Coordinates of C-alpha atoms and ligand atoms in Angstrom, one line a residue:
M23 CA -0.1 -0.1 -0.1
K24 CA 1.4 3.5 -1.0
P25 CA 0.5 6.8 0.1
V26 CA -0.8 9.0 -2.6
L27 CA -1.0 12.8 -2.0
L28 CA -4.2 14.3 -3.1
A29 CA -3.9 18.2 -2.7
H30 CA -7.1 20.2 -2.2
H31 CA -6.1 22.6 -4.7
A32 CA -8.4 25.5 -4.0
R33 CA -8.9 29.0 -2.5
S34 CA -6.1 30.2 -0.5
G35 CA -4.1 27.1 -0.1
A36 CA -3.1 26.3 -3.8
T37 CA 0.2 28.2 -3.7
A38 CA 1.2 26.3 -0.2
L39 CA 0.4 23.1 -1.8
N40 CA 2.2 23.7 -4.9
V41 CA 5.2 24.3 -2.6
V42 CA 4.6 21.4 -0.1
T43 CA 3.9 19.1 -3.3
A44 CA 7.2 20.1 -4.8
A45 CA 9.1 19.5 -1.4
L46 CA 8.7 15.4 -2.0
S47 CA 10.9 15.7 -5.0
A48 CA 13.4 17.4 -3.2
D49 CA 14.1 14.2 -0.9
A50 CA 15.1 11.1 -2.4
R51 CA 12.9 9.1 0.0
T52 CA 9.8 10.8 -1.3
R53 CA 10.8 11.6 -4.9
E54 CA 8.4 8.8 -6.3
V55 CA 5.1 9.7 -4.4
E56 CA 2.4 10.2 -6.7
V57 CA 0.6 13.6 -6.5
R58 CA -2.6 14.3 -7.9
F59 CA -4.1 18.0 -7.8
C60 CA -7.9 18.2 -7.1
P61 CA -9.6 21.4 -7.9
G62 CA -12.4 20.8 -5.4
R63 CA -14.3 18.4 -3.1
V64 CA -16.0 16.4 -5.8
S65 CA -12.7 15.7 -7.5
L66 CA -10.9 15.0 -4.0
V67 CA -13.6 12.3 -3.4
D68 CA -13.4 10.7 -6.9
E69 CA -9.7 10.5 -6.6
A70 CA -9.5 9.1 -3.3
R71 CA -12.0 6.6 -4.2
Q72 CA -9.7 5.3 -7.2
V73 CA -6.7 5.5 -5.2
A74 CA -8.2 3.6 -2.3
A75 CA -9.8 1.3 -5.0
R76 CA -6.5 -0.1 -6.2
G77 CA -5.1 -0.8 -2.6
D78 CA -3.4 2.5 -2.0
L79 CA -3.9 5.1 0.9
P80 CA -4.9 8.5 -0.2
V81 CA -3.5 11.3 2.1
L82 CA -5.7 14.5 1.5
A83 CA -3.6 17.6 1.9
W84 CA -5.5 20.9 2.9
S85 CA -4.0 24.2 3.5
F86 CA -6.0 27.5 4.2
Y87 CA -6.0 30.9 5.7
S88 CA -8.2 31.8 8.7
P89 CA -10.9 33.3 6.5
D90 CA -11.3 30.0 4.5
F91 CA -11.4 27.8 7.8
T92 CA -15.3 27.6 8.0
V93 CA -15.6 26.7 4.7
S94 CA -12.5 24.4 4.4
A95 CA -14.0 22.5 7.5
Q96 CA -17.4 22.1 5.6
D97 CA -15.7 20.5 2.7
L98 CA -14.1 18.4 4.9
A99 CA -17.4 17.2 6.3
W100 CA -18.7 16.6 2.9
V101 CA -15.4 14.7 1.6
K102 CA -15.8 12.4 4.8
A103 CA -19.4 11.8 4.4
R104 CA -18.6 10.4 1.0
T105 CA -15.6 8.3 2.0
Q106 CA -16.9 6.7 5.0
D107 CA -15.9 3.1 3.8
V108 CA -12.3 4.4 2.7
S109 CA -9.2 4.3 4.4
L110 CA -7.5 7.6 4.1
L111 CA -6.0 10.4 6.2
H112 CA -6.7 14.2 6.3
L113 CA -3.6 16.3 6.7
A114 CA -4.2 20.3 7.5
G115 CA -1.5 22.9 7.3
G116 CA -1.2 26.6 6.7
A117 CA -1.5 29.7 8.5
H118 CA -4.6 28.8 10.4
A119 CA -3.8 25.2 11.2
T120 CA -0.8 26.4 12.7
A121 CA -2.3 29.3 14.9
E122 CA -5.3 26.9 15.7
P123 CA -4.4 23.3 16.0
L124 CA -6.9 22.0 18.2
Q125 CA -9.8 23.8 16.5
T126 CA -8.5 22.4 13.0
L127 CA -8.3 18.9 14.8
E128 CA -11.5 19.0 16.2
A129 CA -12.9 20.0 12.8
G130 CA -12.0 16.6 11.7
F131 CA -8.7 16.5 10.3
D132 CA -6.5 13.8 11.4
L133 CA -3.0 15.5 11.4
V134 CA -2.0 19.1 11.5
A135 CA 1.0 20.2 10.0
Q136 CA 2.2 23.4 12.4
G137 CA 4.4 25.9 10.7
E138 CA 6.7 25.3 7.6
G139 CA 4.9 22.4 5.4
E140 CA 7.9 21.3 3.7
P141 CA 9.8 19.3 6.0
I142 CA 6.9 18.0 7.6
I143 CA 5.2 16.5 4.5
V144 CA 8.7 14.8 3.5
E145 CA 8.7 13.1 6.9
T146 CA 5.1 12.3 6.8
F147 CA 5.6 10.4 3.6
A148 CA 8.8 9.0 4.5
A149 CA 7.3 7.6 7.5
L150 CA 4.3 6.2 5.4
L151 CA 6.4 4.7 2.8
D152 CA 8.5 3.4 5.6
G153 CA 5.3 1.4 6.9
K154 CA 4.9 3.7 9.8
L155 CA 2.0 5.9 11.1
P156 CA 3.1 9.6 11.5
C157 CA 2.6 11.4 14.7
A158 CA 3.4 14.2 16.9
P159 CA 6.6 13.8 19.0
G160 CA 5.8 13.1 22.8
G161 CA 2.5 12.4 24.2
P162 CA 0.6 9.3 23.5
P163 CA 0.5 7.6 19.9
P164 CA -2.1 8.7 17.5
L165 CA -4.0 5.0 18.2
A166 CA -7.2 7.1 17.4
L167 CA -6.0 7.9 14.1
G168 CA -6.1 4.2 13.1
D169 CA -9.5 4.2 14.6
R170 CA -10.7 7.2 12.7
L171 CA -9.6 5.8 9.3
R172 CA -12.0 3.0 9.2
P173 CA -13.4 1.4 12.2
S174 CA -13.6 -2.1 10.8
Q175 CA -10.2 -2.1 9.2
R176 CA -7.3 0.0 10.9
L177 CA -4.5 1.3 9.0
S178 CA -2.0 -0.8 10.7
Q179 CA -3.9 -4.0 9.2
H180 CA -2.8 -2.5 5.9
G181 CA 0.7 -2.1 6.8
P182 CA 2.1 0.8 9.1
A183 CA 2.2 -0.8 12.4
A184 CA 4.8 1.3 14.3
H185 CA 4.7 5.3 14.8
S186 CA 7.0 7.8 13.6
P187 CA 7.2 11.0 15.6
I188 CA 7.7 14.0 13.4
P189 CA 8.5 17.6 14.7
G190 CA 5.5 20.1 13.9
L191 CA 3.0 17.4 13.4
A192 CA 0.0 17.6 16.0
H193 CA -2.8 15.3 16.6
L194 CA -5.4 14.5 19.2
A195 CA -5.0 11.8 21.8
D196 CA -7.6 9.3 22.6
D197 CA -9.2 11.7 25.1
G198 CA -9.2 14.6 22.7
A199 CA -6.4 16.4 24.2
L200 CA -4.0 18.1 21.7
V201 CA -0.5 16.3 21.1
T202 CA 2.0 18.8 20.1
R203 CA 5.4 20.0 20.6
G204 CA 4.7 23.3 18.5
P205 CA 5.9 24.3 15.3
G206 CA 8.5 22.0 13.2
D207 CA 12.0 22.8 11.5
R208 CA 12.7 26.0 9.9
R209 CA 15.3 25.3 7.2
P210 CA 16.8 27.4 4.3
L211 CA 14.5 28.3 1.5
D212 CA 16.8 27.1 -0.9
D213 CA 16.4 23.4 0.5
F214 CA 13.1 23.3 -1.2
P215 CA 11.5 24.3 -4.5
A216 CA 9.2 27.5 -4.7
F217 CA 6.7 26.0 -7.0
N218 CA 6.0 22.4 -8.5
I219 CA 7.9 22.3 -11.6
A220 CA 7.1 18.6 -12.7
A221 CA 3.3 19.4 -12.2
G222 CA 3.7 22.7 -14.0
K223 CA 2.2 24.6 -11.0
W224 CA 3.8 27.9 -11.3
N225 CA 3.1 30.7 -8.2
A226 CA 4.9 33.6 -7.2
I227 CA 8.4 32.8 -6.0
E228 CA 9.0 33.1 -2.3
I229 CA 12.2 35.1 -2.1
T230 CA 11.9 36.0 1.7
R231 CA 10.1 34.1 4.7
G232 CA 9.7 35.9 8.2
C233 CA 9.6 39.3 9.2
V234 CA 11.6 41.6 11.4
Y235 CA 8.6 44.1 11.8
A236 CA 5.9 43.2 14.4
C237 CA 2.7 44.7 13.0
T238 CA 0.0 43.6 15.5
F239 CA -2.4 42.5 12.9
C240 CA -0.1 40.4 10.9
Q241 CA 0.1 36.6 11.0
T242 CA 3.7 36.7 9.2
P243 CA 6.1 37.2 12.3
T244 CA 4.2 34.6 14.4
L245 CA 4.0 32.0 11.9
F246 CA 7.9 32.2 10.6
K247 CA 9.4 33.8 13.4
A248 CA 10.8 37.4 13.4
R249 CA 13.6 37.2 11.3
F250 CA 14.2 37.1 7.4
R251 CA 15.3 34.1 5.6
H252 CA 16.0 34.9 1.9
R253 CA 16.2 32.4 -1.1
S254 CA 19.6 32.9 -2.8
A255 CA 19.9 35.0 -5.6
A256 CA 21.2 31.9 -7.7
N257 CA 18.4 29.8 -6.5
V258 CA 15.7 32.2 -7.7
H259 CA 17.4 32.7 -11.2
E260 CA 17.2 28.8 -11.5
H261 CA 13.5 29.0 -10.9
V262 CA 13.3 31.7 -13.4
R263 CA 14.9 29.4 -16.0
A264 CA 12.8 26.4 -15.0
M265 CA 9.7 28.9 -15.5
V266 CA 10.9 29.8 -18.9
R267 CA 11.6 26.5 -20.2
G268 CA 8.1 25.7 -19.0
G269 CA 6.6 28.2 -20.9
G270 CA 6.0 30.9 -18.2
R271 CA 5.4 34.3 -19.4
Y272 CA 6.0 36.2 -16.3
V273 CA 7.7 36.2 -12.8
R274 CA 6.3 37.3 -9.6
F275 CA 7.6 37.2 -6.1
L276 CA 6.2 36.5 -2.6
T277 CA 7.9 38.3 0.3
P278 CA 6.8 40.2 3.6
T279 CA 8.4 43.2 2.4
S280 CA 9.9 43.6 -1.0
L281 CA 12.8 46.0 -0.5
S282 CA 14.0 44.0 2.5
Y283 CA 15.5 41.3 0.2
G284 CA 18.9 40.6 1.3
A285 CA 18.6 42.5 4.6
T286 CA 18.9 41.0 7.9
G287 CA 17.1 43.8 10.0
T288 CA 15.2 47.1 8.9
E289 CA 18.0 48.2 6.3
V290 CA 17.7 48.1 2.5
V291 CA 20.4 46.4 0.8
L292 CA 20.0 47.7 -3.0
P293 CA 22.9 45.7 -4.2
A294 CA 21.2 42.3 -3.4
I295 CA 17.9 43.5 -5.0
D296 CA 19.8 44.8 -8.2
E297 CA 21.6 41.5 -8.4
L298 CA 18.3 39.6 -7.8
L299 CA 16.5 41.5 -10.6
A300 CA 19.3 41.8 -13.2
G301 CA 19.8 37.7 -13.1
C302 CA 15.8 37.5 -13.3
R303 CA 15.9 39.8 -16.4
E304 CA 18.5 38.2 -18.1
A305 CA 16.6 34.7 -17.5
L306 CA 13.6 36.3 -19.0
G307 CA 14.7 38.0 -21.7
P308 CA 13.1 41.5 -23.1
E309 CA 9.9 39.8 -23.9
R310 CA 8.6 38.1 -20.6
K311 CA 7.4 40.4 -17.8
L312 CA 9.2 40.9 -14.3
Y313 CA 7.2 42.3 -11.3
F314 CA 8.5 43.5 -8.2
G315 CA 7.0 45.4 -5.4
T316 CA 3.7 44.7 -6.4
F317 CA 0.9 42.1 -6.2
P318 CA 1.0 39.7 -4.0
S319 CA 3.8 41.6 -2.1
E320 CA 4.4 45.2 -0.9
V321 CA 6.9 47.7 0.0
R322 CA 7.1 49.4 3.1
P323 CA 6.9 53.1 2.8
E324 CA 10.2 54.2 4.6
H325 CA 12.1 51.8 2.4
V326 CA 11.1 53.9 -0.8
S327 CA 14.0 56.1 -2.1
V328 CA 15.0 57.5 -5.5
E329 CA 17.9 55.0 -5.8
A330 CA 15.6 52.1 -4.9
L331 CA 13.1 53.1 -7.6
R332 CA 15.6 53.7 -10.0
V333 CA 16.9 50.1 -9.3
L334 CA 13.5 48.8 -9.9
K335 CA 12.9 51.0 -13.1
R336 CA 16.1 49.4 -14.7
W337 CA 14.7 45.7 -14.4
V338 CA 10.9 45.6 -13.8
D339 CA 7.9 45.8 -15.9
N340 CA 5.2 47.3 -13.4
D341 CA 4.5 50.8 -13.7
S342 CA 3.0 50.5 -10.2
L343 CA 4.1 49.8 -6.4
V344 CA 2.2 48.6 -3.7
I345 CA 3.1 50.5 -0.5
G346 CA 2.0 49.5 3.1
G347 CA 0.6 52.6 4.5
Q348 CA -2.4 51.3 6.7
S349 CA -3.4 54.3 8.5
G350 CA -3.3 58.2 8.4
S351 CA -3.2 58.2 12.3
E352 CA -0.1 58.6 13.7
R353 CA -1.6 57.0 16.9
M354 CA -3.0 54.0 15.3
L355 CA 0.6 53.5 13.3
A356 CA 2.5 53.5 16.8
R357 CA -0.4 51.4 18.3
T358 CA -0.1 48.6 15.7
R359 CA 3.8 49.0 15.9
R360 CA 4.2 49.4 12.2
G361 CA 7.3 51.1 12.5
H362 CA 6.9 54.2 10.2
D363 CA 4.9 57.6 10.4
V364 CA 2.5 59.4 8.0
E365 CA 5.2 61.5 6.7
A366 CA 7.2 58.3 5.4
I367 CA 3.8 57.4 3.5
E368 CA 3.4 60.8 1.9
R369 CA 6.9 60.8 1.2
A370 CA 7.1 57.4 -0.7
V371 CA 4.1 58.5 -2.7
R372 CA 5.8 61.6 -3.8
L373 CA 8.9 59.9 -4.7
C374 CA 6.9 57.1 -7.1
V375 CA 5.2 60.1 -8.6
E376 CA 8.0 61.8 -9.4
E377 CA 9.7 58.8 -10.7
G378 CA 6.9 57.9 -13.1
I379 CA 5.5 55.0 -10.7
R380 CA 2.1 54.9 -9.6
P381 CA 1.9 54.4 -5.8
D382 CA -0.9 51.7 -4.7
V383 CA -1.3 52.4 -0.9
D384 CA -2.8 50.0 1.4
F385 CA -5.1 51.1 4.0
L386 CA -6.3 49.1 6.8
L387 CA -9.8 50.5 8.7
G388 CA -11.6 48.9 11.7
M389 CA -8.6 48.1 13.8
P390 CA -9.3 47.8 17.5
G391 CA -8.9 50.9 19.3
E392 CA -9.4 53.0 16.2
D393 CA -11.8 55.8 16.8
P394 CA -13.8 57.9 14.4
A395 CA -11.0 60.5 14.5
D396 CA -8.3 58.0 13.3
R397 CA -10.5 57.0 10.5
A398 CA -11.2 60.5 9.4
L399 CA -7.4 61.1 9.3
S400 CA -6.7 57.9 7.2
M401 CA -9.7 59.2 4.7
Q402 CA -8.0 62.8 4.9
L403 CA -4.7 61.2 3.9
A404 CA -6.4 58.9 1.4
R405 CA -7.9 61.6 -0.6
K406 CA -4.5 63.6 -0.5
L407 CA -2.5 60.7 -1.9
V408 CA -5.3 60.1 -4.7
D409 CA -5.1 63.8 -5.5
Q410 CA -1.1 63.3 -5.7
G411 CA -1.8 60.4 -8.3
A412 CA -2.1 57.4 -5.9
R413 CA -4.8 54.7 -5.8
I414 CA -5.8 53.3 -2.6
H415 CA -5.9 49.4 -1.7
S416 CA -8.7 49.1 1.2
H417 CA -8.8 46.4 3.8
A418 CA -11.0 45.9 6.9
F419 CA -9.2 44.6 10.1
M420 CA -9.9 40.8 10.7
P421 CA -8.7 39.3 14.1
L422 CA -6.3 36.8 12.6
P423 CA -5.2 33.6 14.9
G424 CA -1.8 33.8 16.1
T425 CA -1.4 37.5 16.1
P426 CA -1.5 39.8 19.0
L427 CA -4.8 41.1 18.1
R428 CA -6.6 37.7 17.8
G429 CA -8.8 38.3 20.9
E430 CA -9.9 41.7 19.9
S431 CA -13.0 42.7 17.3
P432 CA -13.0 44.9 14.6
T433 CA -14.4 48.7 15.1
E434 CA -17.1 49.9 13.1
I435 CA -16.6 51.4 9.8
E436 CA -19.2 54.1 10.2
P437 CA -21.6 54.9 7.2
E438 CA -20.0 58.4 6.7
I439 CA -16.2 56.6 6.1
A440 CA -18.0 53.8 4.1
L441 CA -19.9 56.5 1.8
S442 CA -16.4 58.2 1.4
M443 CA -14.9 55.1 0.6
S444 CA -17.3 54.0 -2.1
Q445 CA -17.2 57.6 -3.6
L446 CA -13.5 56.9 -4.2
E447 CA -14.2 53.3 -5.6
S448 CA -16.7 55.3 -7.8
A449 CA -14.0 57.4 -9.2
G450 CA -11.4 54.2 -9.7
A451 CA -9.3 55.6 -7.0
M452 CA -9.9 53.0 -4.5
Y453 CA -10.2 49.1 -4.7
G454 CA -10.1 46.2 -2.3
Q455 CA -12.1 43.6 -0.5
W456 CA -12.8 45.6 2.5
R457 CA -16.7 44.7 2.8
K458 CA -15.9 41.0 2.4
Q459 CA -13.2 41.3 4.9
Q460 CA -15.7 43.1 7.4
Q461 CA -17.9 40.0 7.1
V462 CA -14.9 37.6 7.8
G463 CA -13.9 39.6 10.7
Q464 CA -17.3 39.3 12.2
E465 CA -17.2 35.7 11.5
L466 CA -13.9 35.0 13.2
V467 CA -15.2 36.9 16.2
A468 CA -18.1 34.4 15.9
L469 CA -16.1 31.6 15.8
R470 CA -14.0 32.6 18.8
K471 CA -16.8 33.2 21.0
Q472 CA -18.5 29.7 19.9
R473 CA -15.2 28.1 21.2
A474 CA -15.0 30.1 24.3
S475 CA -18.4 29.0 25.2
G476 CA -17.6 25.4 24.4
G477 CA -19.5 25.2 21.5
Ligands
SF4_528 S1 2.5 43.9 7.8 FE1 4.4 43.4 6.6 S2 5.9 44.4 7.7 FE2 4.1 44.0 9.1 S3 4.8 42.1 10.2 FE3 3.5 41.8 8.6 S4 4.8 41.2 6.9 FE4 6.2 42.4 8.4

């Protein structure tokens, strides 16, 4: 019986699943593991039944951010209801599972990968191939895991008999207690591929993981630790060449703060950025596109300088830059530990406009402790920046698990501010998912209250 990875390749988890499935190819023990991408729950059930029918073990891999937790749990219940007669494992990872392992396991997942998924998935599949049942280090072994697979026919009867403790793996003990030693290993980014080349599943190349800043609303520092780990320029260039060979037409990057590439602290290391982009341009040639400092990543305002903008202009194709502004209130910038002031935002916008780059400025409204005067200052700044040539990318606060603000609630965005935002949207000067995020924020609060009341 061989384990086969079935990736629930949907919504916010798709990129993470490209990366963790690619990690299997980086280890000789797991290189041959069969991977199938399932774009939704229907195909997940079909593939699981096919794999089980030929006598193999489907391992269903899920990854999701907190806003997708509820719908992922619903999908899981749907899949389980249709595979009750099949031996399989459900393994969940990602930001939400890492921050809320107990809630995730109680939703019905068998195993949770806490922290960085690449080493955990490799060790999990190596254990299964070795005839062992993967489990969390310490605590009682997950005998219940075998029970949950299929009451009448435990996994151990198919082959795996012993257990293999894997750092970063969590599960429930028989009495429902959480068994975990916390997040697993953090390895250099170069140890694993940034996308799944063999499967042709391209995504933005992750060039930096972790963040030295400590914005209170953000999951990144708690998820990946408060320091930077960078993928080497040579490794990034190798990825770009592979992408070009595979027919890719453009490259984007994933990083908490684009102009921190090569840095250990808050400094900007322009030679490192120049080397990174020059090699990417060489690999891409003049026709294919290179995007940096734009979706899905951004630039901190105090990092913007004429010199930095000129380095970017030399190599990249984007004519806009996404700048993290977040608030027009000095009080809220300090309270959320952004590490910059309003003047830094205004300066970054001015420099971009002067250099012919359109600034897209992120704003976050509805933060805990934000009062109407703070929001008025944000709207005042937003309008001023729009007049100077910026567009506003608007967000609403969500109390994300794992963050210092996880126990807080969003403050109301009052009708006058909402109207002002709608007017900017109508004028094409503002875009963003703030309405949907307001709804998700309330769902996260409701979920938290439900758990606190034991529901
Ligand atoms: S918001 Fe950006 S700069 Fe702040 S902690 Fe998160 S990733 Fe780092």
